[in-house]
mmCIF file of C-alpha atoms in Angstrom:
data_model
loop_
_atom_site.group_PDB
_atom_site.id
_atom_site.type_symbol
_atom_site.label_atom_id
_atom_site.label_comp_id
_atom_site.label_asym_id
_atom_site.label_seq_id
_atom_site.Cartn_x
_atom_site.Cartn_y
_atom_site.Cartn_z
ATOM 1 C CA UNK Z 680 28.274 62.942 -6.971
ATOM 2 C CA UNK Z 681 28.537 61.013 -10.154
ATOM 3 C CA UNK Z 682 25.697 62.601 -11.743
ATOM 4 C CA UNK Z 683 26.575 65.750 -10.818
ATOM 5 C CA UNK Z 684 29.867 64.857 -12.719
ATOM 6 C CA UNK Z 685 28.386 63.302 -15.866
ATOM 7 C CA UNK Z 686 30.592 60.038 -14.734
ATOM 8 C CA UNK Z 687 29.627 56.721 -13.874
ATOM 9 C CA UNK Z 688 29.237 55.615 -10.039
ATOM 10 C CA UNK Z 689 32.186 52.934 -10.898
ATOM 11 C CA UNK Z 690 34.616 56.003 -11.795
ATOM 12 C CA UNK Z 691 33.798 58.135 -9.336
ATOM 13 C CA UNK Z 692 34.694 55.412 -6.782
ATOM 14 C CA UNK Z 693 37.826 54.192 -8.300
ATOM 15 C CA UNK Z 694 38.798 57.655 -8.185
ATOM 16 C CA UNK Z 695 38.302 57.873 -4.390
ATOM 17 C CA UNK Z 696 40.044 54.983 -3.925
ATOM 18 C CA UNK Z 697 43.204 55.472 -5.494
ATOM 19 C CA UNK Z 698 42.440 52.853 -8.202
ATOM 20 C CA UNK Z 699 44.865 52.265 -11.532
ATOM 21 C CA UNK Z 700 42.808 53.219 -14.109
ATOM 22 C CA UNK Z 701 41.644 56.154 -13.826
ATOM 23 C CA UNK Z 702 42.923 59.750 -15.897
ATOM 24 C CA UNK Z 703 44.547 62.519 -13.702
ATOM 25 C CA UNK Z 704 42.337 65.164 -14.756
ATOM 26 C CA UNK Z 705 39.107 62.817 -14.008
ATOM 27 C CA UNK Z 706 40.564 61.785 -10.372
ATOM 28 C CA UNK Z 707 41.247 65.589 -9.621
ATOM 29 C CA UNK Z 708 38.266 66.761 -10.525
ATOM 30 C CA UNK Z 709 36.411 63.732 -8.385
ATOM 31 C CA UNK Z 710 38.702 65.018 -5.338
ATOM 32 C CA UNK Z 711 38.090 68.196 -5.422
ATOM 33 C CA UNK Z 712 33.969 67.828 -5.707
ATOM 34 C CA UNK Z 713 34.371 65.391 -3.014
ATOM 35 C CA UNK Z 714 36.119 67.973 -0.671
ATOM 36 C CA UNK Z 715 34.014 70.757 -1.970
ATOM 37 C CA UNK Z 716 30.318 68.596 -0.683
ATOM 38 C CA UNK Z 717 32.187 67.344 2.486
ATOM 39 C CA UNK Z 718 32.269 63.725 1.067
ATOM 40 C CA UNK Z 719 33.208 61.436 3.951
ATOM 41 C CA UNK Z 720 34.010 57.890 3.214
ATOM 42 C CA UNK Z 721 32.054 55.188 5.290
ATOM 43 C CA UNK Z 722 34.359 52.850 6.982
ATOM 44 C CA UNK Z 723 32.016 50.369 7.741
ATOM 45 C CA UNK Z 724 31.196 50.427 4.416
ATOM 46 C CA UNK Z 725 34.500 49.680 2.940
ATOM 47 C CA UNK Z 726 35.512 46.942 5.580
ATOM 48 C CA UNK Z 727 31.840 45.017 4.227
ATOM 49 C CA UNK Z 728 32.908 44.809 0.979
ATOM 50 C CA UNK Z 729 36.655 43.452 1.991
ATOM 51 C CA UNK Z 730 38.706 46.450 2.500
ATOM 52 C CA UNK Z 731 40.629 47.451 5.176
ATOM 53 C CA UNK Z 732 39.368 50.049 8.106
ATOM 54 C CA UNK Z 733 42.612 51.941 7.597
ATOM 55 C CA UNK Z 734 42.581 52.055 11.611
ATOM 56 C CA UNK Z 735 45.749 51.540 13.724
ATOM 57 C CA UNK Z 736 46.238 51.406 17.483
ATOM 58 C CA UNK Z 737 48.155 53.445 19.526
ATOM 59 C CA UNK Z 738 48.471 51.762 23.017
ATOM 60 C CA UNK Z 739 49.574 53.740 25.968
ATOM 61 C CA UNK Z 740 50.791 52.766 29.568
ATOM 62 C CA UNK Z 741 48.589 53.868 32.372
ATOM 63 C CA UNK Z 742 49.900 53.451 35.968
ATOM 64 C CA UNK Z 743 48.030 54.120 39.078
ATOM 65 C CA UNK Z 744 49.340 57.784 39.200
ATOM 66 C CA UNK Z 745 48.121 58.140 35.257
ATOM 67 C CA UNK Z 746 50.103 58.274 32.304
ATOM 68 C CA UNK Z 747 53.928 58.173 32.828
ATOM 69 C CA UNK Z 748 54.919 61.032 30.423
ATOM 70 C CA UNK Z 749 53.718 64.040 28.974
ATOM 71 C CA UNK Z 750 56.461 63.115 26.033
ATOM 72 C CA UNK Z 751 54.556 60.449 25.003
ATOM 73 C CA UNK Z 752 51.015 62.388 25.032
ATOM 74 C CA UNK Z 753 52.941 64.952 22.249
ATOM 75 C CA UNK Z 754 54.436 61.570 20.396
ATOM 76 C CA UNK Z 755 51.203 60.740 19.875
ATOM 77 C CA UNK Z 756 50.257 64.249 17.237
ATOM 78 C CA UNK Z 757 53.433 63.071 15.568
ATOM 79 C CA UNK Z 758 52.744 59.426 14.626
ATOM 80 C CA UNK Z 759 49.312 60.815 13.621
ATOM 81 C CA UNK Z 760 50.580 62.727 11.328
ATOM 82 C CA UNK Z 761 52.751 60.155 9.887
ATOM 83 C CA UNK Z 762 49.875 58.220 9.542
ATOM 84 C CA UNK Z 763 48.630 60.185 7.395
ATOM 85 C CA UNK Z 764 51.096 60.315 4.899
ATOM 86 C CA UNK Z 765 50.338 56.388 4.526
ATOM 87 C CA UNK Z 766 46.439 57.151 3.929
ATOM 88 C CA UNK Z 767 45.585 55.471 7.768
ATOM 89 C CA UNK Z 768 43.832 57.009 10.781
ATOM 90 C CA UNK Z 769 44.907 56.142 14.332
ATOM 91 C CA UNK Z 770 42.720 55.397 17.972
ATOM 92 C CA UNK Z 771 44.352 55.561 20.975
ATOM 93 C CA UNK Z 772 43.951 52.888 23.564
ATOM 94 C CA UNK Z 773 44.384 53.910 27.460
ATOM 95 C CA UNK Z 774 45.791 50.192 29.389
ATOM 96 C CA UNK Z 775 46.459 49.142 32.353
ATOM 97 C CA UNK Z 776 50.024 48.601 33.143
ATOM 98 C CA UNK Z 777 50.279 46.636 36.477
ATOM 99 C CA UNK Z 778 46.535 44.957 36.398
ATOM 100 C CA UNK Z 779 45.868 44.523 32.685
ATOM 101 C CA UNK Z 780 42.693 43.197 31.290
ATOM 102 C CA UNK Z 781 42.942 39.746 29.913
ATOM 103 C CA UNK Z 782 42.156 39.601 26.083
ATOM 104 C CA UNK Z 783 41.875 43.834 26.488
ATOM 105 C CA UNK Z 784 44.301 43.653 22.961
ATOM 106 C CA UNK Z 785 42.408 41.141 21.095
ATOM 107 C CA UNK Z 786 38.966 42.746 21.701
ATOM 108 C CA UNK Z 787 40.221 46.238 20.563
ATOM 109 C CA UNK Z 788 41.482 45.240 17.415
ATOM 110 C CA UNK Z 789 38.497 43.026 16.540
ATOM 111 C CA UNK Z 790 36.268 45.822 17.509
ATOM 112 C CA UNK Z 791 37.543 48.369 15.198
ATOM 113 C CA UNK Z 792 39.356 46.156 12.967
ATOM 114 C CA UNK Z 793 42.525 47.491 13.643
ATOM 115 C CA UNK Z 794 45.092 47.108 10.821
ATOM 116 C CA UNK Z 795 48.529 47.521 13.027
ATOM 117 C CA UNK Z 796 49.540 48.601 16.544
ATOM 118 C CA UNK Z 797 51.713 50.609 18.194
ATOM 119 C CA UNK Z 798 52.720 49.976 21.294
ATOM 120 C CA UNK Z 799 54.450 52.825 23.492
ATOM 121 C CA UNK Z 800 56.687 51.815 26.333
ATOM 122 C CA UNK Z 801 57.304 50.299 29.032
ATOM 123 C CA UNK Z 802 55.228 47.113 27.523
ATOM 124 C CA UNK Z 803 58.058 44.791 27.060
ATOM 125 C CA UNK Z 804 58.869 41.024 26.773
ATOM 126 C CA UNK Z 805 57.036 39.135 29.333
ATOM 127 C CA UNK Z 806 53.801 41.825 29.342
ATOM 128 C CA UNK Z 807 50.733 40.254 28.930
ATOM 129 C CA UNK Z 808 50.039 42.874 26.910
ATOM 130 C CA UNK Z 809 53.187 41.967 24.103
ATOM 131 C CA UNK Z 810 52.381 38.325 25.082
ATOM 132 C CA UNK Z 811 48.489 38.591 23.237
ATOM 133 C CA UNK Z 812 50.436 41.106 20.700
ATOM 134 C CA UNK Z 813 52.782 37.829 19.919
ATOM 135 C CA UNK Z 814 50.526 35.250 19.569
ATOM 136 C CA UNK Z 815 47.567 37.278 17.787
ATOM 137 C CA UNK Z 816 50.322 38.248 15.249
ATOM 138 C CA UNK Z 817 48.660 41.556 14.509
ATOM 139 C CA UNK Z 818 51.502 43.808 12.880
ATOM 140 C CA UNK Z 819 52.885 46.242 15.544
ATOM 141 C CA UNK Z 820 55.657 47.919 16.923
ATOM 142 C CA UNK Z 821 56.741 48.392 20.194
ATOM 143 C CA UNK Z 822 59.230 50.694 21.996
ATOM 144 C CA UNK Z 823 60.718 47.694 23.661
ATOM 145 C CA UNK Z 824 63.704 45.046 22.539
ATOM 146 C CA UNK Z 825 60.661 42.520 21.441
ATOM 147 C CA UNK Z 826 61.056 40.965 17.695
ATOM 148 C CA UNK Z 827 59.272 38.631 15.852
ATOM 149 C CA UNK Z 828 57.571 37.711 12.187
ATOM 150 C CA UNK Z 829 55.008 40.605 12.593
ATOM 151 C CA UNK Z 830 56.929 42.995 15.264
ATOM 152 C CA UNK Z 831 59.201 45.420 15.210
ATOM 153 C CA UNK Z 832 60.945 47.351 18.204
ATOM 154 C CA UNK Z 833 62.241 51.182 18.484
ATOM 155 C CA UNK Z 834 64.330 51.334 21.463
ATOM 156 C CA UNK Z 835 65.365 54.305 23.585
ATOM 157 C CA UNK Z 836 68.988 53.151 24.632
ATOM 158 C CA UNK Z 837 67.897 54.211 28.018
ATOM 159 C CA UNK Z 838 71.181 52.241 30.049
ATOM 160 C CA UNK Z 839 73.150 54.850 27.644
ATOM 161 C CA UNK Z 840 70.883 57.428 29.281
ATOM 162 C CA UNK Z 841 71.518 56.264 32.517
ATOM 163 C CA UNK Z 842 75.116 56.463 32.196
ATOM 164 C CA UNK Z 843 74.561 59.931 30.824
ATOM 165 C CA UNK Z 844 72.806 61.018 33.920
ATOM 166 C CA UNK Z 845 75.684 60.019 36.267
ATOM 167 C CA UNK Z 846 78.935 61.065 34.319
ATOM 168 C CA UNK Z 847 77.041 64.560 34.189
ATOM 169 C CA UNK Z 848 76.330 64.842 37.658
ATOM 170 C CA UNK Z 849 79.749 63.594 38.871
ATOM 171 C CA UNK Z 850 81.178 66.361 36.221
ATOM 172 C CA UNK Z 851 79.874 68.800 38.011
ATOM 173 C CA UNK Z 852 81.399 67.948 41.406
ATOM 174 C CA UNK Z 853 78.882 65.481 43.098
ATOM 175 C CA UNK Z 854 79.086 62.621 44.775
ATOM 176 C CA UNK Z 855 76.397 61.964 47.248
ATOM 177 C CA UNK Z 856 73.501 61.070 45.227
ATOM 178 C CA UNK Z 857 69.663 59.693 45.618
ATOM 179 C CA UNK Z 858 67.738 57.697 42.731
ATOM 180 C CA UNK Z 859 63.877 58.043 42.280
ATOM 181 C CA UNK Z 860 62.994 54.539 40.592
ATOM 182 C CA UNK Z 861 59.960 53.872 38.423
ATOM 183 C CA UNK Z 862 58.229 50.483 38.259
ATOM 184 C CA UNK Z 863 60.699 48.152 39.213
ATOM 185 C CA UNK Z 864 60.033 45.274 36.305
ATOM 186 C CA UNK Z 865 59.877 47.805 33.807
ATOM 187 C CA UNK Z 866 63.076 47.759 31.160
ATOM 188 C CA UNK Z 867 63.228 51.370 31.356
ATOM 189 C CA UNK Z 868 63.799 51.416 35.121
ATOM 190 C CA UNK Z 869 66.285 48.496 34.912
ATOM 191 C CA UNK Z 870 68.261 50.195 32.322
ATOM 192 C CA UNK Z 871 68.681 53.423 33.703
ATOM 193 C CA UNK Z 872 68.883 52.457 36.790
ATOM 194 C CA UNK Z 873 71.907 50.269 35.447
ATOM 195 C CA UNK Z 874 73.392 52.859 33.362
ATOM 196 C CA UNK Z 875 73.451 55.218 36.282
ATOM 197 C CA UNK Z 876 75.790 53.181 38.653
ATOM 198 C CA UNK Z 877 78.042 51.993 35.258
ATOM 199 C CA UNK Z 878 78.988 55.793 35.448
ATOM 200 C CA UNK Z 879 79.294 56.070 38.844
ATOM 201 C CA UNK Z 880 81.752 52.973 38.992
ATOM 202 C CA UNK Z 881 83.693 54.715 36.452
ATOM 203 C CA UNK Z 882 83.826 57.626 38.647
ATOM 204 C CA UNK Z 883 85.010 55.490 42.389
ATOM 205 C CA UNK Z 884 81.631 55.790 43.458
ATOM 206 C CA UNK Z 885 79.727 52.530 44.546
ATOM 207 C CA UNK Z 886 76.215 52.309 43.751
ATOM 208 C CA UNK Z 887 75.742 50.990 47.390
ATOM 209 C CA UNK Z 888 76.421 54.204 48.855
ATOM 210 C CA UNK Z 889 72.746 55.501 46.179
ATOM 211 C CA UNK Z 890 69.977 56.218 48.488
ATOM 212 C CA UNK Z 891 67.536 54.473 46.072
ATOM 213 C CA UNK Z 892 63.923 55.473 46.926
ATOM 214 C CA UNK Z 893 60.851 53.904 44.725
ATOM 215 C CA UNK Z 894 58.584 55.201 42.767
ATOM 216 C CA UNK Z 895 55.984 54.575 40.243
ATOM 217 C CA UNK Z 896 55.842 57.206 37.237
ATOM 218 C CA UNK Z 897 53.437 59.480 39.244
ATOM 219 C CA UNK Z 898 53.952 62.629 40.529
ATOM 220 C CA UNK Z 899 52.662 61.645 43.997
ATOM 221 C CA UNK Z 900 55.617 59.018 44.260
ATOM 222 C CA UNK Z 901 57.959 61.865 43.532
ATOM 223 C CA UNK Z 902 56.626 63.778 46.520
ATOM 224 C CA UNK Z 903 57.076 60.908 48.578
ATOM 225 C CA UNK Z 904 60.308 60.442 47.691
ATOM 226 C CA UNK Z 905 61.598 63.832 48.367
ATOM 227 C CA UNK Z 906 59.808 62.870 52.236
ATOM 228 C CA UNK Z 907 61.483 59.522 52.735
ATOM 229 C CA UNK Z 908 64.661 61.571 51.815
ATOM 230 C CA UNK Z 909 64.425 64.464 54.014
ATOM 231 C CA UNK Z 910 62.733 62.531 57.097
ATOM 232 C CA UNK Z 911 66.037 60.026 56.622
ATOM 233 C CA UNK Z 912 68.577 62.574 57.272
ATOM 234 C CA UNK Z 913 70.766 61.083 54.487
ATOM 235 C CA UNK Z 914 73.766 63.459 53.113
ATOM 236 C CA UNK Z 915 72.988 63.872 49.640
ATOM 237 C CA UNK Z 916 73.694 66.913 46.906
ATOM 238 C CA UNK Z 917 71.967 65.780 43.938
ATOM 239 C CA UNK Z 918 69.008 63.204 43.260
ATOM 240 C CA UNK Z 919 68.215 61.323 39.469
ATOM 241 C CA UNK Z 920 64.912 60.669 38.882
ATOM 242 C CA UNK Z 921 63.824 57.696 36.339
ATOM 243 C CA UNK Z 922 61.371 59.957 35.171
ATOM 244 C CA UNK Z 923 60.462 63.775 34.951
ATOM 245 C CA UNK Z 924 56.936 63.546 36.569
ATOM 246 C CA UNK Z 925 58.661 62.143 39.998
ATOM 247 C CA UNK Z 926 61.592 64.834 39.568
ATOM 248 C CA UNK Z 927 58.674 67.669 39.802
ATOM 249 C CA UNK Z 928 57.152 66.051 42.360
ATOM 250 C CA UNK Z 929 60.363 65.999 44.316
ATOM 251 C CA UNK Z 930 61.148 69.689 43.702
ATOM 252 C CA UNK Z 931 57.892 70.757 44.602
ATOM 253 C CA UNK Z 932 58.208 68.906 47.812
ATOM 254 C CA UNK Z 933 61.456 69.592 48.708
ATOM 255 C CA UNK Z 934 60.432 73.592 48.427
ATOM 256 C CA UNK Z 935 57.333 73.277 50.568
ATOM 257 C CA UNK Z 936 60.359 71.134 53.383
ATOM 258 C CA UNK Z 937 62.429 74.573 52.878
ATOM 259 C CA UNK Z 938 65.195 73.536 50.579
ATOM 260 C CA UNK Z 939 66.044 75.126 47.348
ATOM 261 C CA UNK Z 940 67.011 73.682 44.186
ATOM 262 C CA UNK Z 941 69.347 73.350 43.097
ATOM 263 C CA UNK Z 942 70.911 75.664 46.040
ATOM 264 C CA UNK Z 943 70.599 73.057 48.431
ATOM 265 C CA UNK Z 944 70.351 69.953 46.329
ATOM 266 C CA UNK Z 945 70.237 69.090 42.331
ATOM 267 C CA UNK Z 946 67.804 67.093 40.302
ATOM 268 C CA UNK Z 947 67.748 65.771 37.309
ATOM 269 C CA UNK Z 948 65.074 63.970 35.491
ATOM 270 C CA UNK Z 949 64.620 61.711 32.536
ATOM 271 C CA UNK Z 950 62.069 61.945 29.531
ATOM 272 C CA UNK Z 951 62.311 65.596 28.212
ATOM 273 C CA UNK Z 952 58.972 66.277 29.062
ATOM 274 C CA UNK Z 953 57.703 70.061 26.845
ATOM 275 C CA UNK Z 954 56.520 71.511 30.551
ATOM 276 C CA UNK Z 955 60.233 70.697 32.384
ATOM 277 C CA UNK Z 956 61.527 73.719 30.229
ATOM 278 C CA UNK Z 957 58.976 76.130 32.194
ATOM 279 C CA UNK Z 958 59.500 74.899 35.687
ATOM 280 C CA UNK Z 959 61.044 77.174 38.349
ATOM 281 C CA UNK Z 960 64.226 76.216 38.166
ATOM 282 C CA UNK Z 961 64.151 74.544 34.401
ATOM 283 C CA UNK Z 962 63.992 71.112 34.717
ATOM 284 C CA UNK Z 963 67.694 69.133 33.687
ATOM 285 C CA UNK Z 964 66.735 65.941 31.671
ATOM 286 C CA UNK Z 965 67.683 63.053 29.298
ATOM 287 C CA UNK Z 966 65.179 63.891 26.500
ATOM 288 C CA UNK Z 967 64.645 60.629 23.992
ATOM 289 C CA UNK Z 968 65.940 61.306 20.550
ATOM 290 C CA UNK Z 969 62.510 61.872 18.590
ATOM 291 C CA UNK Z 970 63.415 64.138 15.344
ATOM 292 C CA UNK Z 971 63.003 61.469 13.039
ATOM 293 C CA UNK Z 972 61.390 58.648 15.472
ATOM 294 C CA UNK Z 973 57.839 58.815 14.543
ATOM 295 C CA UNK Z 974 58.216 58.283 10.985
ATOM 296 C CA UNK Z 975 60.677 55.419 11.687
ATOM 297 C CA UNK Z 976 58.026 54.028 13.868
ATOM 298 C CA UNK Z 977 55.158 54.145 11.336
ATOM 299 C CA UNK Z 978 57.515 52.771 8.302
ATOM 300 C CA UNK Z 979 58.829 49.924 10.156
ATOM 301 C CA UNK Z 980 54.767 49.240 10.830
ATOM 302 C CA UNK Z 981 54.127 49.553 7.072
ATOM 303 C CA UNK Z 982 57.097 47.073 6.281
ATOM 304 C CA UNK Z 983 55.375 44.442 8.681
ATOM 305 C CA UNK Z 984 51.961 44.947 6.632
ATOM 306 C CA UNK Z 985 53.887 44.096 3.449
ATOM 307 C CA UNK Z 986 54.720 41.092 4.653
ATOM 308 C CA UNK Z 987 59.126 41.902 5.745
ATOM 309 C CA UNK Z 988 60.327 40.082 9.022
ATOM 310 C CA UNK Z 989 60.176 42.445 12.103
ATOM 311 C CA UNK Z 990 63.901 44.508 13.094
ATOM 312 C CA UNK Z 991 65.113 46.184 15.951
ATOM 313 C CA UNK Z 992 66.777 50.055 16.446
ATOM 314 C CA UNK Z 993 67.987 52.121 19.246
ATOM 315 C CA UNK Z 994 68.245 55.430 19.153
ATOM 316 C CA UNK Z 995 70.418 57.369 21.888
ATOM 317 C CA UNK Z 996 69.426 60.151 24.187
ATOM 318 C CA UNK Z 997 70.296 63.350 24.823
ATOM 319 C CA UNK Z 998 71.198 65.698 27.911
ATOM 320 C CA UNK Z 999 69.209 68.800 28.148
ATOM 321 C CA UNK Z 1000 71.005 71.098 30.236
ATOM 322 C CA UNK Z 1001 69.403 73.637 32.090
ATOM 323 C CA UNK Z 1002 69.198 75.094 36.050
ATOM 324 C CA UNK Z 1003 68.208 72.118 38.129
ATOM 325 C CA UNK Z 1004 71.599 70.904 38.708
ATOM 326 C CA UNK Z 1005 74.013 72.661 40.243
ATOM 327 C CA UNK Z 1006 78.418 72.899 40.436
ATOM 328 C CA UNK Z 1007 79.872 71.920 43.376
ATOM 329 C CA UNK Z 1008 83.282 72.698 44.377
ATOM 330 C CA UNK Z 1009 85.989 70.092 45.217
ATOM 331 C CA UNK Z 1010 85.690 70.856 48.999
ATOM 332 C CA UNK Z 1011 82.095 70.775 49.190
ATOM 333 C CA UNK Z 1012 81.602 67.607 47.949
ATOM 334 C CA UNK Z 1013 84.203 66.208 49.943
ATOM 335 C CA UNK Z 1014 82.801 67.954 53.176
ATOM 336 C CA UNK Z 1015 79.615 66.123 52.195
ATOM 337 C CA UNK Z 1016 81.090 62.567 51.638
#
């Protein structure tokens, strides 16, 4: 490329690369050959002579039943794309959640020299996982409450979510109510879980009257749930599930046992999963606030690289109301009770 240019090899590369020196007209010009011969820089190249791969990891949960949220799958287009405004390229990282790998972190950021981390939730304090994060002191961020010198956390105020959840449902008349729970050492479970029967109290309803049934993220333990329910004759109107992958499990259950929703009993989920909107009925969440997320995410990773102490945010979630959940009337909820 630099003889085609007339320019020396040094140029041409400091041009690439973003380096001071170097007249606008000259770096355009190098940019636009570049793109016009399909130029591709060599990574391996540029780590031998000291440089940085430009690589960051994006770790995601996987639980027995697979991957605990089709939010998190779209996340992942959006921090890409953030990425890219900061010149960096991301690789995605499938791990275990219950049976992790020792050493599975430190190995995949050797490997491809990762740069930074992200790491999605429910990886919290106490994960082996966050643990290797911790002391390899690679700069990430997780969607936790864990801080440090090279970690930052963006938190889903999920116990706010919770209590969300349960003032809604007891606004619209019920008060006979199931809970599907996820993983029961994850935060997010905890909190919801927690935020749920805070709203309930606040409504004269004890949380020892919840049918609680467990789950694990999948959809299978969704459809489990809605059998452990039905087989236990238990007098409920309206069920909250921890996430929305064990709410469609339950629906699609509970049709196939001959009950309607939400004719003959409400659910609402949790995550704001894209497909929930085209279920039959739509799907009634607690969607996490994302609008500006992503890009908070990927700043607060470039602000560890440059060396600034790790912080901590929470962001609150939102109800998305649709057809799951239906309005009972004063006497039927009594004549349930």
């Amino acid at each position: 490329m630099a003889r085609r240019l007339n320019l020396s090899a040094s140029t041409v590369s400091r041009a690439l690369n973003g380096v001071y020196g170097v007249r606008a007209s000259t770096k355009a010009l190098v940019i636009e050959t570049a793109k016009a011969v399909g130029y591709v820089p060599n990574m391996g190249a540029k780590q031998l002579v000291g440089k940085g791969s430009g690589l960051i990891g994006i770790f995601a949960p996987v639980f027995r039943g697979g991957v605990h949220s089709e939010y998190l799958l779209n996340f992942y287009d959006m921090l890409q794309l953030e990425l890219h405004k900061f010149g960096k390229d991301s690789l995605i990282f499938a791990i275990p959640y219950e049976d992790y790998p020792e050493n599975r972190l430190t190995e995949c950021v050797g490997s491809r020299s990762l740069e930074g981390c992200i790491i999605l939730s429910p990886f919290g304090q106490g994960h082996p996982l966050i643990e290797e994060a911790l002391k390899l002191g690679v700069p990430f961020v997780n969607f936790e409450s864990v801080i440090g010198p090279h970690c930052s956390a963006i938190v889903s105020d999920d116990r706010e979510g919770g209590r969300i959840a349960g003032r809604y449902l007891l606004s619209q008349g019920h008060r006979c109510f199931a809970y599907i729970n996820g993983p029961p050492k994850a935060r997010v479970s905890l909190e919801r879980w927690d935020g749920f029967c805070e709203a309930l109290r606040e409504g004269g309803v004890s949380q020892d009257s919840v049918r609680v049934l467990q789950g694990d993220f999948s959809w299978e333990s969704g459809v489990r749930a809605a059998e452990e329910l039905r087989n236990s004759g238990a007098e409920v109107t309206a069920i909250f599930s921890s996430n929305d992958r064990m709410a469609t499990g339950a629906i699609m259950r509970l049709a196939e046992l001959g009950l309607s929703v939400p004719g003959d009993i409400s659910v609402l989920g949790y995550d704001g999963d894209p497909y929930t909107a085209y279920l039959n009925p739509p799907l009634t969440t607690i969607r996490h606030a994302s609008d500006h997320v992503s890009s908070d995410v990927v700043l607060r990773l470039m602000e560890l690289q440059q060396g600034r102490s790790g912080t901590s945010e929470r962001y609150p979630p939102v109800l998305l109301e649709r057809k799951s959940v239906a309005v009972l009337t004063k006497a039927h909820s009594e004549g349930d009770t």
